């Protein structure tokens, strides 16, 4: 396995520290994606009511599926387009979004992501007339969101959801910190959008803080957004940290914002479609359900706050970014989220001061990276693996929803589910190596919890799949080849008649037998 990560120095990024990404907005990134054969344009007419969702689902049942650009929406007169599967299960498109070599392994991308997410650059303001998002600005009676194509993905969805692949700005009334979140938003009328936030999320906390002061909560939402801001909106950061700063670090330059028309929040200058809105306490309408990342309809129909839309900004022929929520690999929350969350778990464990941690992986097939975390560790002392289990389960990046937390030895690759299952089956003694945490932070979208009112509270299974520390010397030796033989065979791979790259092992038998 790779050298020890947590407790040591930050891994080096494959990008130079001063690297600036070659694209500025969604359109430029899509041009790059298309050059790599990762974009499929669909010119045939498509109905946004269920048909678009069905096409996206069927086209993404393989983890190598392309991004999908729908260019001809039935009944649309605005020239709008819809992008789905922007990132999905593709680590290659994640790499293109953050400036990595798409051929890097998942492990290499996790380690490299740690470096670029810890070099924040604050955003800058640009003039309104320099912001592409202001090509068209609508206010007053000109506001009518129903003229734009808004999908209903699943037959059981409670309505048309304009916000699935979006970002939403809110501001803390106490510190002025701008939060960037990804919250589902249902179209409620020409100038009304319902906004649902899960318990504990910063968007909800900001909203409640404004209402506690007797003031409305101002909101900016962007429905056509570049992949970096979209990816970061789904991550968990500290209450005093803005995702805009982290995005600037990833881009290698400040995120450009511009002044809004009505609210005291900036708007992303290079977005495709942005609204300004206000949430008033007590102004609610029925919202939901929506087919969610769990693969089930989430959050029963219930009253949720409604944004009153004050202004619309959009580019000509805007591209709406929409996210199908479904079972892996069709869910938009896929490879990118698993990689970024894993990087943040490693950062958290390093800050806590846990030694010996090698790698972490949030498996995307486990409810889009939310459900399971595997951490590998080089055991250094009694109780070490149990310590890693407990801290990984409750560190900020992994605390929300995660049900299964597994720790394995350093010779097991957390990103290889076959390896993990081997360790579970041969190193875990269930009666001694499984613990349960109760009343943990969870989501209202967890279908396993009843009654629904109990869903903010969850539980976690902690599984120790490491060799027992007290018996390390007596534990049977696992079968492995010597590295010298491994390297010789890899060098002869083509000579031996095999096609493709040779597999690369990371654990070896000692060169000098100790038997």
Tab-separated table of N, CA and C in Angstrom, residues 16 157 284 295 463 504 506:
chain	number	residue	atom	x	y	z
A	16	UNK	N	1.089	21.218	-10.466
A	16	UNK	CA	1.948	22.204	-9.827
A	16	UNK	C	1.097	23.093	-8.925
A	157	UNK	N	-42.308	11.313	-8.279
A	157	UNK	CA	-41.856	12.619	-7.793
A	157	UNK	C	-43.056	13.524	-7.539
A	284	UNK	N	-44.873	28.477	3.500
A	284	UNK	CA	-44.561	27.103	3.128
A	284	UNK	C	-45.589	26.579	2.129
A	295	UNK	N	-31.912	5.560	-3.735
A	295	UNK	CA	-32.616	4.644	-4.620
A	295	UNK	C	-34.083	4.484	-4.237
A	463	UNK	N	-16.766	-2.126	12.384
A	463	UNK	CA	-16.255	-3.475	12.150
A	463	UNK	C	-14.731	-3.449	12.083
A	504	UNK	N	-0.866	-4.418	-10.736
A	504	UNK	CA	0.206	-3.994	-9.838
A	504	UNK	C	-0.181	-4.330	-8.408
A	506	UNK	N	0.618	-4.523	-4.182
A	506	UNK	CA	1.220	-3.606	-3.215
A	506	UNK	C	1.725	-4.305	-1.953
